[in-house]
mmCIF file of C-alpha atoms in Angstrom:
data_model
loop_
_atom_site.group_PDB
_atom_site.id
_atom_site.type_symbol
_atom_site.label_atom_id
_atom_site.label_comp_id
_atom_site.label_asym_id
_atom_site.label_seq_id
_atom_site.Cartn_x
_atom_site.Cartn_y
_atom_site.Cartn_z
ATOM 1 C CA MET A 1 244.238 136.951 132.362
ATOM 2 C CA ARG A 2 245.360 140.627 131.906
ATOM 3 C CA ARG A 3 248.630 139.135 130.485
ATOM 4 C CA GLY A 4 247.153 136.473 127.975
ATOM 5 C CA ILE A 5 244.635 139.532 127.693
ATOM 6 C CA ALA A 6 247.269 141.470 126.568
ATOM 7 C CA ALA A 7 249.724 139.336 124.704
ATOM 8 C CA LEU A 8 246.762 137.982 121.958
ATOM 9 C CA ALA A 9 246.416 141.829 121.255
ATOM 10 C CA LEU A 10 250.082 142.427 120.577
ATOM 11 C CA VAL A 11 250.204 139.192 118.483
ATOM 12 C CA ALA A 12 247.066 140.225 116.234
ATOM 13 C CA SER A 13 248.780 143.805 115.879
ATOM 14 C CA LEU A 14 251.808 142.357 114.947
ATOM 15 C CA ALA A 15 251.013 139.887 112.902
ATOM 16 C CA PRO A 16 249.374 141.920 108.953
ATOM 17 C CA ALA A 17 253.371 143.291 108.997
ATOM 18 C CA ALA A 18 254.517 140.024 110.352
ATOM 19 C CA THR A 19 253.198 137.816 107.492
ATOM 20 C CA ALA A 20 254.777 140.766 104.716
ATOM 21 C CA CYS A 21 258.770 138.920 105.987
ATOM 22 C CA GLY A 22 257.135 135.470 104.438
ATOM 23 C CA ALA A 23 254.874 132.879 106.158
ATOM 24 C CA GLY A 24 256.359 129.644 104.833
ATOM 25 C CA ASP A 25 253.679 127.966 104.848
ATOM 26 C CA SER A 26 251.591 128.229 108.635
ATOM 27 C CA GLY A 27 248.316 129.166 106.361
ATOM 28 C CA GLY A 28 245.932 131.422 107.843
ATOM 29 C CA ASP A 29 245.039 132.838 110.752
ATOM 30 C CA ARG A 30 242.833 130.398 111.967
ATOM 31 C CA ALA A 31 243.953 126.071 111.363
ATOM 32 C CA ALA A 32 241.951 123.717 111.389
ATOM 33 C CA GLY A 33 242.443 120.963 114.771
ATOM 34 C CA PRO A 34 245.777 121.267 116.910
ATOM 35 C CA VAL A 35 248.718 123.616 115.125
ATOM 36 C CA THR A 36 251.673 121.972 114.258
ATOM 37 C CA LEU A 37 255.067 123.923 115.839
ATOM 38 C CA THR A 38 258.276 124.099 114.293
ATOM 39 C CA TRP A 39 260.851 124.463 116.305
ATOM 40 C CA TRP A 40 264.763 124.585 115.434
ATOM 41 C CA ASP A 41 266.906 123.223 118.545
ATOM 42 C CA THR A 42 270.362 124.314 118.360
ATOM 43 C CA SER A 43 271.755 122.129 121.185
ATOM 44 C CA ASN A 44 274.346 119.921 121.405
ATOM 45 C CA ALA A 45 272.373 117.042 118.287
ATOM 46 C CA THR A 46 273.825 114.058 121.299
ATOM 47 C CA ASN A 47 273.978 115.932 124.413
ATOM 48 C CA GLU A 48 271.329 118.205 124.822
ATOM 49 C CA ALA A 49 269.081 117.090 122.376
ATOM 50 C CA PRO A 50 267.296 114.290 124.191
ATOM 51 C CA THR A 51 266.121 116.217 127.585
ATOM 52 C CA TYR A 52 264.486 118.240 124.880
ATOM 53 C CA ARG A 53 263.131 116.022 123.110
ATOM 54 C CA ALA A 54 261.418 114.426 126.387
ATOM 55 C CA LEU A 55 260.517 117.831 127.109
ATOM 56 C CA VAL A 56 258.428 118.000 123.796
ATOM 57 C CA GLU A 57 257.035 115.339 124.899
ATOM 58 C CA GLU A 58 255.375 117.006 128.104
ATOM 59 C CA PHE A 59 254.009 119.957 127.059
ATOM 60 C CA GLU A 60 252.524 117.982 123.844
ATOM 61 C CA ALA A 61 251.261 116.594 126.695
ATOM 62 C CA ALA A 62 249.011 119.327 128.728
ATOM 63 C CA HIS A 63 248.657 121.064 124.768
ATOM 64 C CA GLN A 64 246.515 118.586 123.034
ATOM 65 C CA ASP A 65 245.888 121.159 121.089
ATOM 66 C CA ILE A 66 249.218 122.162 119.479
ATOM 67 C CA ARG A 67 251.990 119.691 117.481
ATOM 68 C CA VAL A 68 255.828 120.461 117.584
ATOM 69 C CA LYS A 69 257.760 119.433 115.112
ATOM 70 C CA TYR A 70 261.196 119.781 116.526
ATOM 71 C CA VAL A 71 264.535 119.517 113.910
ATOM 72 C CA ASN A 72 267.755 119.349 115.515
ATOM 73 C CA VAL A 73 270.057 121.252 113.674
ATOM 74 C CA PRO A 74 273.573 121.961 113.390
ATOM 75 C CA PHE A 75 274.692 125.408 116.122
ATOM 76 C CA ASP A 76 277.218 126.192 113.088
ATOM 77 C CA GLN A 77 274.846 125.733 110.651
ATOM 78 C CA ALA A 78 271.954 127.295 112.667
ATOM 79 C CA ARG A 79 272.747 130.959 111.692
ATOM 80 C CA ASN A 80 273.034 131.006 107.585
ATOM 81 C CA LYS A 81 270.172 128.175 107.731
ATOM 82 C CA PHE A 82 267.498 130.553 109.517
ATOM 83 C CA ASP A 83 267.950 133.821 108.127
ATOM 84 C CA THR A 84 267.758 132.078 104.266
ATOM 85 C CA ALA A 85 264.394 131.045 105.633
ATOM 86 C CA ALA A 86 263.783 133.624 106.934
ATOM 87 C CA GLY A 87 264.279 135.824 104.340
ATOM 88 C CA ALA A 88 261.789 133.405 101.649
ATOM 89 C CA ALA A 89 259.765 130.829 103.982
ATOM 90 C CA GLY A 90 259.643 127.671 105.682
ATOM 91 C CA ALA A 91 261.630 129.175 108.765
ATOM 92 C CA PRO A 92 260.458 127.770 111.604
ATOM 93 C CA ASP A 93 257.687 128.797 114.338
ATOM 94 C CA VAL A 94 259.993 128.786 116.982
ATOM 95 C CA LEU A 95 264.291 128.974 116.369
ATOM 96 C CA ARG A 96 266.619 128.246 119.826
ATOM 97 C CA SER A 97 268.795 131.442 118.842
ATOM 98 C CA GLU A 98 272.565 132.207 120.473
ATOM 99 C CA VAL A 99 272.189 135.771 122.150
ATOM 100 C CA GLY A 100 275.448 137.615 119.649
ATOM 101 C CA TRP A 101 272.266 136.322 117.460
ATOM 102 C CA THR A 102 268.831 138.918 118.750
ATOM 103 C CA PRO A 103 270.062 141.853 117.460
ATOM 104 C CA ALA A 104 270.642 140.996 113.433
ATOM 105 C CA PHE A 105 268.170 138.712 113.991
ATOM 106 C CA ALA A 106 265.389 142.140 115.544
ATOM 107 C CA LYS A 107 266.594 144.676 113.082
ATOM 108 C CA LYS A 108 265.294 142.433 110.219
ATOM 109 C CA GLY A 109 262.277 141.891 111.503
ATOM 110 C CA TYR A 110 263.047 138.042 111.559
ATOM 111 C CA PHE A 111 261.887 137.927 115.264
ATOM 112 C CA LEU A 112 258.385 138.690 117.162
ATOM 113 C CA PRO A 113 258.608 141.647 119.948
ATOM 114 C CA LEU A 114 258.249 139.397 123.563
ATOM 115 C CA ASP A 115 257.703 142.811 126.268
ATOM 116 C CA GLY A 116 254.318 142.128 127.266
ATOM 117 C CA THR A 117 253.155 138.136 125.991
ATOM 118 C CA ALA A 118 252.800 135.566 127.917
ATOM 119 C CA ALA A 119 256.075 133.763 126.449
ATOM 120 C CA LEU A 120 257.266 136.588 129.002
ATOM 121 C CA ALA A 121 254.622 136.628 132.063
ATOM 122 C CA ASP A 122 257.306 135.377 134.132
ATOM 123 C CA ARG A 123 259.950 138.244 133.380
ATOM 124 C CA ASP A 124 261.284 139.623 136.901
ATOM 125 C CA ALA A 125 262.121 136.185 137.576
ATOM 126 C CA PHE A 126 265.205 135.725 134.878
ATOM 127 C CA ARG A 127 268.400 137.867 135.733
ATOM 128 C CA PRO A 128 268.008 141.330 134.717
ATOM 129 C CA SER A 129 271.133 140.769 132.237
ATOM 130 C CA LEU A 130 270.099 137.863 130.147
ATOM 131 C CA ILE A 131 267.027 140.277 129.667
ATOM 132 C CA THR A 132 269.005 142.827 128.608
ATOM 133 C CA GLN A 133 270.650 140.901 125.899
ATOM 134 C CA ALA A 134 267.651 139.346 124.088
ATOM 135 C CA GLN A 135 266.683 143.193 124.033
ATOM 136 C CA TYR A 136 266.746 145.199 120.406
ATOM 137 C CA ASP A 137 266.327 149.477 119.754
ATOM 138 C CA GLY A 138 263.911 148.826 123.073
ATOM 139 C CA ARG A 139 261.560 146.017 122.813
ATOM 140 C CA THR A 140 262.956 142.433 123.490
ATOM 141 C CA TYR A 141 263.052 139.150 120.809
ATOM 142 C CA GLY A 142 264.169 136.067 122.892
ATOM 143 C CA VAL A 143 263.196 134.848 126.134
ATOM 144 C CA PRO A 144 266.630 133.627 127.743
ATOM 145 C CA LEU A 145 266.640 129.724 128.109
ATOM 146 C CA VAL A 146 270.080 128.535 128.902
ATOM 147 C CA THR A 147 273.802 131.011 129.797
ATOM 148 C CA ASP A 148 277.520 130.821 130.151
ATOM 149 C CA THR A 149 280.306 132.230 130.876
ATOM 150 C CA LEU A 150 283.808 131.806 130.732
ATOM 151 C CA ALA A 151 285.850 130.335 133.571
ATOM 152 C CA LEU A 152 289.468 129.223 134.801
ATOM 153 C CA VAL A 153 288.244 125.186 135.024
ATOM 154 C CA CYS A 154 290.848 124.177 137.140
ATOM 155 C CA ASN A 155 291.573 120.301 138.384
ATOM 156 C CA ARG A 156 291.686 120.576 141.591
ATOM 157 C CA ALA A 157 293.877 117.701 141.926
ATOM 158 C CA LEU A 158 296.605 118.926 140.532
ATOM 159 C CA PHE A 159 296.666 122.234 142.172
ATOM 160 C CA ARG A 160 296.962 120.464 145.201
ATOM 161 C CA GLN A 161 300.035 118.414 144.765
ATOM 162 C CA ALA A 162 301.606 121.291 143.946
ATOM 163 C CA GLY A 163 301.136 123.115 147.045
ATOM 164 C CA LEU A 164 298.694 125.714 145.786
ATOM 165 C CA THR A 165 294.621 125.774 147.791
ATOM 166 C CA ALA A 166 293.360 128.340 145.498
ATOM 167 C CA ALA A 167 292.652 129.516 142.303
ATOM 168 C CA PRO A 168 294.886 132.219 140.275
ATOM 169 C CA ARG A 169 293.741 135.799 140.811
ATOM 170 C CA THR A 170 295.752 137.588 138.250
ATOM 171 C CA TRP A 171 297.552 136.768 134.638
ATOM 172 C CA ASP A 172 300.743 136.678 136.018
ATOM 173 C CA GLU A 173 299.212 134.406 139.535
ATOM 174 C CA LEU A 174 298.881 131.875 136.307
ATOM 175 C CA LYS A 175 302.132 131.799 135.480
ATOM 176 C CA SER A 176 303.460 131.169 138.595
ATOM 177 C CA ALA A 177 301.330 128.180 138.433
ATOM 178 C CA ALA A 178 301.951 126.905 135.731
ATOM 179 C CA ALA A 179 305.366 127.106 136.857
ATOM 180 C CA ARG A 180 304.428 125.226 140.305
ATOM 181 C CA ILE A 181 302.858 122.487 138.863
ATOM 182 C CA LYS A 182 304.783 121.466 135.602
ATOM 183 C CA GLU A 183 307.687 121.397 138.563
ATOM 184 C CA ARG A 184 305.911 119.644 141.445
ATOM 185 C CA THR A 185 303.392 117.063 139.170
ATOM 186 C CA GLY A 186 305.425 117.138 135.282
ATOM 187 C CA ALA A 187 301.471 118.226 134.018
ATOM 188 C CA ASP A 188 301.357 121.739 131.804
ATOM 189 C CA GLY A 189 299.851 124.084 134.186
ATOM 190 C CA TYR A 190 297.911 126.680 131.043
ATOM 191 C CA TRP A 191 297.198 125.351 127.728
ATOM 192 C CA GLY A 192 294.766 128.845 125.873
ATOM 193 C CA SER A 193 293.359 128.530 122.937
ATOM 194 C CA THR A 194 293.762 131.255 120.200
ATOM 195 C CA ALA A 195 289.973 131.734 119.461
ATOM 196 C CA GLY A 196 288.703 135.662 119.141
ATOM 197 C CA TYR A 197 285.627 134.338 121.683
ATOM 198 C CA TYR A 198 288.269 132.899 124.009
ATOM 199 C CA ALA A 199 290.432 135.892 123.844
ATOM 200 C CA GLN A 200 287.882 138.155 124.668
ATOM 201 C CA PRO A 201 288.385 137.865 129.243
ATOM 202 C CA PHE A 202 292.588 139.904 128.700
ATOM 203 C CA LEU A 203 289.747 141.875 126.976
ATOM 204 C CA HIS A 204 287.633 142.824 129.251
ATOM 205 C CA GLY A 205 290.360 142.529 131.804
ATOM 206 C CA GLU A 206 291.773 145.708 130.718
ATOM 207 C CA GLY A 207 288.063 147.372 130.494
ATOM 208 C CA THR A 208 287.845 146.728 127.473
ATOM 209 C CA ASP A 209 286.849 145.483 124.170
ATOM 210 C CA THR A 210 287.372 144.682 120.067
ATOM 211 C CA VAL A 211 284.655 147.708 119.910
ATOM 212 C CA ASP A 212 282.984 151.177 122.062
ATOM 213 C CA THR A 213 279.565 150.788 120.571
ATOM 214 C CA ALA A 214 278.611 154.202 122.549
ATOM 215 C CA ALA A 215 281.607 156.297 121.148
ATOM 216 C CA LYS A 216 281.126 154.271 117.207
ATOM 217 C CA LYS A 217 285.026 153.135 117.112
ATOM 218 C CA ILE A 218 286.789 150.227 116.660
ATOM 219 C CA THR A 219 289.141 149.718 119.815
ATOM 220 C CA VAL A 220 290.699 145.831 118.981
ATOM 221 C CA ASP A 221 293.672 147.848 118.288
ATOM 222 C CA SER A 222 293.944 150.454 120.596
ATOM 223 C CA PRO A 223 296.517 150.712 123.829
ATOM 224 C CA ALA A 224 294.453 148.926 126.410
ATOM 225 C CA ALA A 225 293.087 146.261 123.979
ATOM 226 C CA GLU A 226 297.307 145.479 122.262
ATOM 227 C CA LYS A 227 297.654 145.415 126.253
ATOM 228 C CA GLY A 228 295.725 142.647 126.403
ATOM 229 C CA TYR A 229 296.266 141.150 123.411
ATOM 230 C CA GLY A 230 299.676 140.767 124.769
ATOM 231 C CA THR A 231 298.694 139.236 128.334
ATOM 232 C CA TRP A 232 297.382 136.432 125.979
ATOM 233 C CA LEU A 233 300.481 136.179 123.558
ATOM 234 C CA SER A 234 302.783 135.825 127.216
ATOM 235 C CA LEU A 235 300.766 133.010 127.816
ATOM 236 C CA PHE A 236 301.752 130.768 125.572
ATOM 237 C CA SER A 237 305.836 130.440 126.254
ATOM 238 C CA GLY A 238 306.855 129.494 129.164
ATOM 239 C CA LYS A 239 307.537 126.910 132.043
ATOM 240 C CA GLY A 240 304.128 125.389 132.143
ATOM 241 C CA LEU A 241 302.281 127.254 129.547
ATOM 242 C CA HIS A 242 301.057 124.425 126.376
ATOM 243 C CA ARG A 243 302.342 126.615 123.196
ATOM 244 C CA ALA A 244 299.650 127.179 120.589
ATOM 245 C CA ASP A 245 297.751 124.732 118.720
ATOM 246 C CA THR A 246 296.932 126.514 115.826
ATOM 247 C CA THR A 247 295.767 122.750 114.575
ATOM 248 C CA ALA A 248 292.078 122.304 113.479
ATOM 249 C CA ASP A 249 291.175 120.559 116.196
ATOM 250 C CA ALA A 250 292.884 122.267 118.493
ATOM 251 C CA TYR A 251 289.670 122.748 120.721
ATOM 252 C CA ALA A 252 289.373 119.419 121.117
ATOM 253 C CA HIS A 253 293.389 119.008 121.515
ATOM 254 C CA ILE A 254 292.758 121.357 124.722
ATOM 255 C CA GLN A 255 290.040 119.409 126.010
ATOM 256 C CA ASP A 256 290.814 116.289 125.496
ATOM 257 C CA ALA A 257 294.384 117.346 127.527
ATOM 258 C CA PHE A 258 292.613 119.064 130.376
ATOM 259 C CA VAL A 259 289.728 115.263 131.043
ATOM 260 C CA ASN A 260 292.779 113.468 130.867
ATOM 261 C CA GLY A 261 294.295 115.620 133.656
ATOM 262 C CA LYS A 262 297.543 116.717 131.282
ATOM 263 C CA VAL A 263 296.597 119.880 131.670
ATOM 264 C CA ALA A 264 295.665 121.520 135.159
ATOM 265 C CA ALA A 265 293.440 124.883 133.730
ATOM 266 C CA ILE A 266 291.874 125.737 130.840
ATOM 267 C CA VAL A 267 289.882 128.459 130.251
ATOM 268 C CA GLN A 268 286.253 126.835 129.902
ATOM 269 C CA GLY A 269 282.145 126.941 129.271
ATOM 270 C CA PRO A 270 279.706 124.906 131.281
ATOM 271 C CA TRP A 271 278.765 123.391 127.992
ATOM 272 C CA GLU A 272 281.926 121.052 128.315
ATOM 273 C CA ILE A 273 280.323 119.708 131.909
ATOM 274 C CA THR A 274 279.300 116.759 131.052
ATOM 275 C CA ASN A 275 282.840 116.092 129.109
ATOM 276 C CA PHE A 276 284.439 116.946 132.025
ATOM 277 C CA TYR A 277 282.915 115.135 134.058
ATOM 278 C CA ARG A 278 283.530 111.905 131.520
ATOM 279 C CA GLY A 279 287.669 112.062 131.472
ATOM 280 C CA THR A 280 289.440 109.909 133.713
ATOM 281 C CA ALA A 281 290.945 112.905 135.476
ATOM 282 C CA PHE A 282 286.853 114.137 136.637
ATOM 283 C CA LYS A 283 285.798 110.752 138.999
ATOM 284 C CA ASN A 284 285.654 111.566 141.520
ATOM 285 C CA LYS A 285 283.083 115.364 140.318
ATOM 286 C CA ALA A 286 284.927 117.632 143.648
ATOM 287 C CA ASP A 287 288.736 117.917 141.919
ATOM 288 C CA LEU A 288 286.402 120.846 139.108
ATOM 289 C CA GLY A 289 287.419 123.942 140.115
ATOM 290 C CA ILE A 290 285.838 127.248 138.289
ATOM 291 C CA ALA A 291 287.160 129.640 139.113
ATOM 292 C CA PRO A 292 286.653 133.747 137.539
ATOM 293 C CA VAL A 293 288.845 133.893 134.353
ATOM 294 C CA PRO A 294 292.089 136.232 136.232
ATOM 295 C CA ALA A 295 292.055 139.770 135.635
ATOM 296 C CA GLY A 296 293.298 141.852 133.958
ATOM 297 C CA SER A 297 295.851 145.484 135.257
ATOM 298 C CA THR A 298 292.432 146.924 136.235
ATOM 299 C CA GLY A 299 291.945 143.763 138.837
ATOM 300 C CA GLU A 300 289.368 143.578 137.049
ATOM 301 C CA ALA A 301 287.907 139.958 136.090
ATOM 302 C CA GLY A 302 285.381 139.814 132.852
ATOM 303 C CA ALA A 303 284.029 137.669 130.596
ATOM 304 C CA PRO A 304 281.370 137.268 127.411
ATOM 305 C CA THR A 305 278.215 136.289 128.195
ATOM 306 C CA GLY A 306 277.265 133.623 125.895
ATOM 307 C CA GLY A 307 274.238 131.542 125.977
ATOM 308 C CA HIS A 308 270.771 130.981 123.836
ATOM 309 C CA ASN A 309 267.169 132.328 124.255
ATOM 310 C CA LEU A 310 264.050 130.940 122.438
ATOM 311 C CA SER A 311 262.774 133.657 119.927
ATOM 312 C CA VAL A 312 259.549 133.691 118.332
ATOM 313 C CA TYR A 313 259.196 133.833 114.097
ATOM 314 C CA ALA A 314 257.239 137.325 113.177
ATOM 315 C CA GLY A 315 256.583 135.618 109.867
ATOM 316 C CA SER A 316 254.027 133.028 111.084
ATOM 317 C CA ASP A 317 250.480 133.532 111.014
ATOM 318 C CA ARG A 318 248.417 134.077 114.294
ATOM 319 C CA ALA A 319 247.712 131.075 115.230
ATOM 320 C CA HIS A 320 250.903 129.884 115.764
ATOM 321 C CA GLN A 321 252.362 132.616 117.269
ATOM 322 C CA GLU A 322 249.998 132.224 120.619
ATOM 323 C CA ALA A 323 250.728 128.509 120.347
ATOM 324 C CA ALA A 324 255.057 129.766 119.861
ATOM 325 C CA LEU A 325 254.201 131.738 122.847
ATOM 326 C CA LYS A 326 252.782 129.129 125.036
ATOM 327 C CA PHE A 327 255.410 126.553 124.038
ATOM 328 C CA VAL A 328 258.302 129.951 124.672
ATOM 329 C CA ASP A 329 256.972 130.077 128.640
ATOM 330 C CA PHE A 330 256.791 125.894 128.765
ATOM 331 C CA MET A 331 259.770 125.430 127.541
ATOM 332 C CA THR A 332 261.596 128.589 129.855
ATOM 333 C CA SER A 333 259.023 128.480 133.113
ATOM 334 C CA ALA A 334 261.852 127.246 136.021
ATOM 335 C CA LYS A 335 261.176 123.434 135.870
ATOM 336 C CA SER A 336 261.586 123.104 132.475
ATOM 337 C CA GLN A 337 265.318 124.368 133.408
ATOM 338 C CA GLU A 338 266.242 121.985 136.634
ATOM 339 C CA THR A 339 264.921 119.649 134.610
ATOM 340 C CA VAL A 340 267.675 120.789 131.536
ATOM 341 C CA ALA A 341 270.108 122.027 134.551
ATOM 342 C CA LEU A 342 270.189 118.431 135.800
ATOM 343 C CA LYS A 343 270.175 116.450 133.088
ATOM 344 C CA ASN A 344 271.993 118.658 130.773
ATOM 345 C CA SER A 345 274.267 120.324 133.543
ATOM 346 C CA THR A 346 273.728 123.703 131.273
ATOM 347 C CA LEU A 347 273.170 127.190 133.523
ATOM 348 C CA PRO A 348 269.733 128.316 134.160
ATOM 349 C CA THR A 349 268.413 132.047 133.107
ATOM 350 C CA ARG A 350 266.371 132.252 135.995
ATOM 351 C CA ALA A 351 267.045 132.618 140.047
ATOM 352 C CA ASP A 352 264.573 129.760 140.996
ATOM 353 C CA ALA A 353 265.372 126.968 139.397
ATOM 354 C CA TYR A 354 268.276 126.791 140.997
ATOM 355 C CA THR A 355 267.509 124.204 143.536
ATOM 356 C CA ALA A 356 269.113 122.486 146.089
ATOM 357 C CA GLN A 357 269.035 119.994 143.637
ATOM 358 C CA VAL A 358 270.803 121.569 141.055
ATOM 359 C CA ARG A 359 273.535 123.473 143.378
ATOM 360 C CA ALA A 360 274.808 120.004 143.777
ATOM 361 C CA ASP A 361 275.930 119.341 141.210
ATOM 362 C CA PRO A 362 279.898 122.024 141.502
ATOM 363 C CA GLY A 363 280.152 122.519 136.879
ATOM 364 C CA ILE A 364 277.075 124.570 137.689
ATOM 365 C CA ALA A 365 277.570 125.781 140.689
ATOM 366 C CA GLY A 366 280.973 126.760 139.885
ATOM 367 C CA PHE A 367 279.504 128.544 136.931
ATOM 368 C CA GLN A 368 276.330 130.384 138.624
ATOM 369 C CA SER A 369 279.879 131.747 140.597
ATOM 370 C CA VAL A 370 280.644 133.395 137.996
ATOM 371 C CA LEU A 371 278.586 135.121 136.643
ATOM 372 C CA ALA A 372 278.665 138.163 138.063
ATOM 373 C CA ALA A 373 282.313 138.630 135.759
ATOM 374 C CA ALA A 374 279.806 137.707 133.459
ATOM 375 C CA ARG A 375 279.633 141.069 130.273
ATOM 376 C CA PRO A 376 276.983 141.659 128.285
ATOM 377 C CA ARG A 377 277.535 141.613 124.670
ATOM 378 C CA PRO A 378 276.178 145.297 123.208
ATOM 379 C CA ALA A 379 273.165 145.580 121.767
ATOM 380 C CA LEU A 380 275.071 145.881 117.764
ATOM 381 C CA PRO A 381 273.670 143.511 115.265
ATOM 382 C CA GLU A 382 277.436 142.555 113.580
ATOM 383 C CA TYR A 383 278.791 142.142 117.040
ATOM 384 C CA GLY A 384 278.920 138.507 117.173
ATOM 385 C CA SER A 385 280.878 138.532 113.633
ATOM 386 C CA LEU A 386 283.267 140.342 114.734
ATOM 387 C CA TRP A 387 285.003 137.859 116.641
ATOM 388 C CA ALA A 388 285.991 136.432 113.138
ATOM 389 C CA PRO A 389 288.750 137.893 111.938
ATOM 390 C CA LEU A 390 290.325 137.699 115.239
ATOM 391 C CA ASP A 391 290.061 133.550 114.133
ATOM 392 C CA THR A 392 291.781 134.821 111.325
ATOM 393 C CA GLU A 393 294.972 136.658 112.378
ATOM 394 C CA LEU A 394 295.185 135.264 116.553
ATOM 395 C CA PRO A 395 296.707 132.129 115.369
ATOM 396 C CA LYS A 396 298.877 133.926 112.562
ATOM 397 C CA VAL A 397 300.271 135.908 115.396
ATOM 398 C CA ALA A 398 300.402 132.897 117.889
ATOM 399 C CA SER A 399 301.704 130.846 115.342
ATOM 400 C CA GLY A 400 304.571 133.557 115.093
ATOM 401 C CA LYS A 401 304.024 133.719 111.298
ATOM 402 C CA GLU A 402 302.958 137.668 112.365
ATOM 403 C CA SER A 403 303.546 140.257 114.642
ATOM 404 C CA LEU A 404 300.725 141.133 117.346
ATOM 405 C CA ASP A 405 300.498 145.078 115.349
ATOM 406 C CA GLU A 406 300.046 143.422 111.970
ATOM 407 C CA GLY A 407 297.438 141.032 113.472
ATOM 408 C CA LEU A 408 295.328 143.691 114.903
ATOM 409 C CA ALA A 409 296.012 146.417 112.677
ATOM 410 C CA ASN A 410 294.419 143.119 110.202
ATOM 411 C CA ALA A 411 292.338 142.871 112.833
ATOM 412 C CA ARG A 412 291.068 146.680 112.447
ATOM 413 C CA LEU A 413 290.890 146.078 108.527
ATOM 414 C CA ALA A 414 288.312 143.328 108.507
ATOM 415 C CA ILE A 415 286.155 145.060 111.679
ATOM 416 C CA ALA A 416 285.662 147.995 109.153
ATOM 417 C CA LYS A 417 284.281 146.128 106.486
ATOM 418 C CA LEU A 418 282.067 145.259 108.915
ATOM 419 C CA VAL A 419 281.056 148.095 110.785
ATOM 420 C CA PRO A 420 281.918 150.725 107.479
ATOM 421 C CA ASP A 421 280.490 153.436 110.396
ATOM 422 C CA PHE A 422 283.033 152.889 112.755
ATOM 423 C CA GLY A 423 285.661 155.260 112.836
ATOM 424 C CA GLU A 424 289.561 155.717 115.159
#
């Protein structure tokens, strides 16, 4: 009861200031009849959205005074679309927000602080690192809905045929395994990506990142980063190592090769688990192996933490915010997260959602086991944009159109424009 009173008090105190941001067509503080929320869901429309639609129906059945207008917004359009809507009018009451968007939208005042509200009543049930990643400037602006990270995903059948019983622990071990797999099975051992996000484990393996937020320095071309990217580059040439694919359809090419047994290992995230199982190589789900990304010279393995939070629009009126808090609480509950995990094979964000039935999925169990190697993203509003320069430069480096030094120098210049207050 105290939590509920505190939640209402907090929302009431914030509502006048929040409305100044642009409240769309929500109306006054108290709507007549049921309150209708608008939820922008950014999940995959084919594989994931049906599960969320079903949960919306469950929520409405349990809350006769709240209706939910469900809108599936393509992920690659959602950030800009919400930014435009929130800065004017017509933003949704609830957004399924990628974790990297949180600092930027919180800084602009578009997200409602959720500390002490009903949406975070079960705060202690969530992984602490995921709560931290939903924060900006000491406040929490999202409730973790699903999480993810990158892992070394392996075809165990091909590894067995090559006489390999364990996943590579270092990038050098991966090179050796790739050569052996090629020799004994004819399949490629590893196919890497040229995308900036997928190169992130090579930086973490050297104990660095694109920027040092504490020191406010750009580190994308530091000696440690250059070493990491050098290792990344070396995995595109050699026996059993697939050459770099810099085409627009590279992601699909890599995925198709893996699920159909043409390559034994890739770096990938849990959002592809259901697609793995559809491939000819994984009719037996037990043949899907999940291991931490290989370690760099520091001896540590590290991969970026991804996922999505549910955030409440600060520009909605009080009645819609109160309803939105109830909706977020329901959608992020242990029961709802278990349902999502079982239907979509995505990773829950709270320990009590990893039931025996959920853990029976080898993909989920495997990715859960590598979460310890996930590195939270810095609370830097511009951080999610820092991979874009690398998406431009790394394919040029991988294809030999420019040297690694040239590519990182160009990336540094582009990143400097995004974080102009960061120096050497």
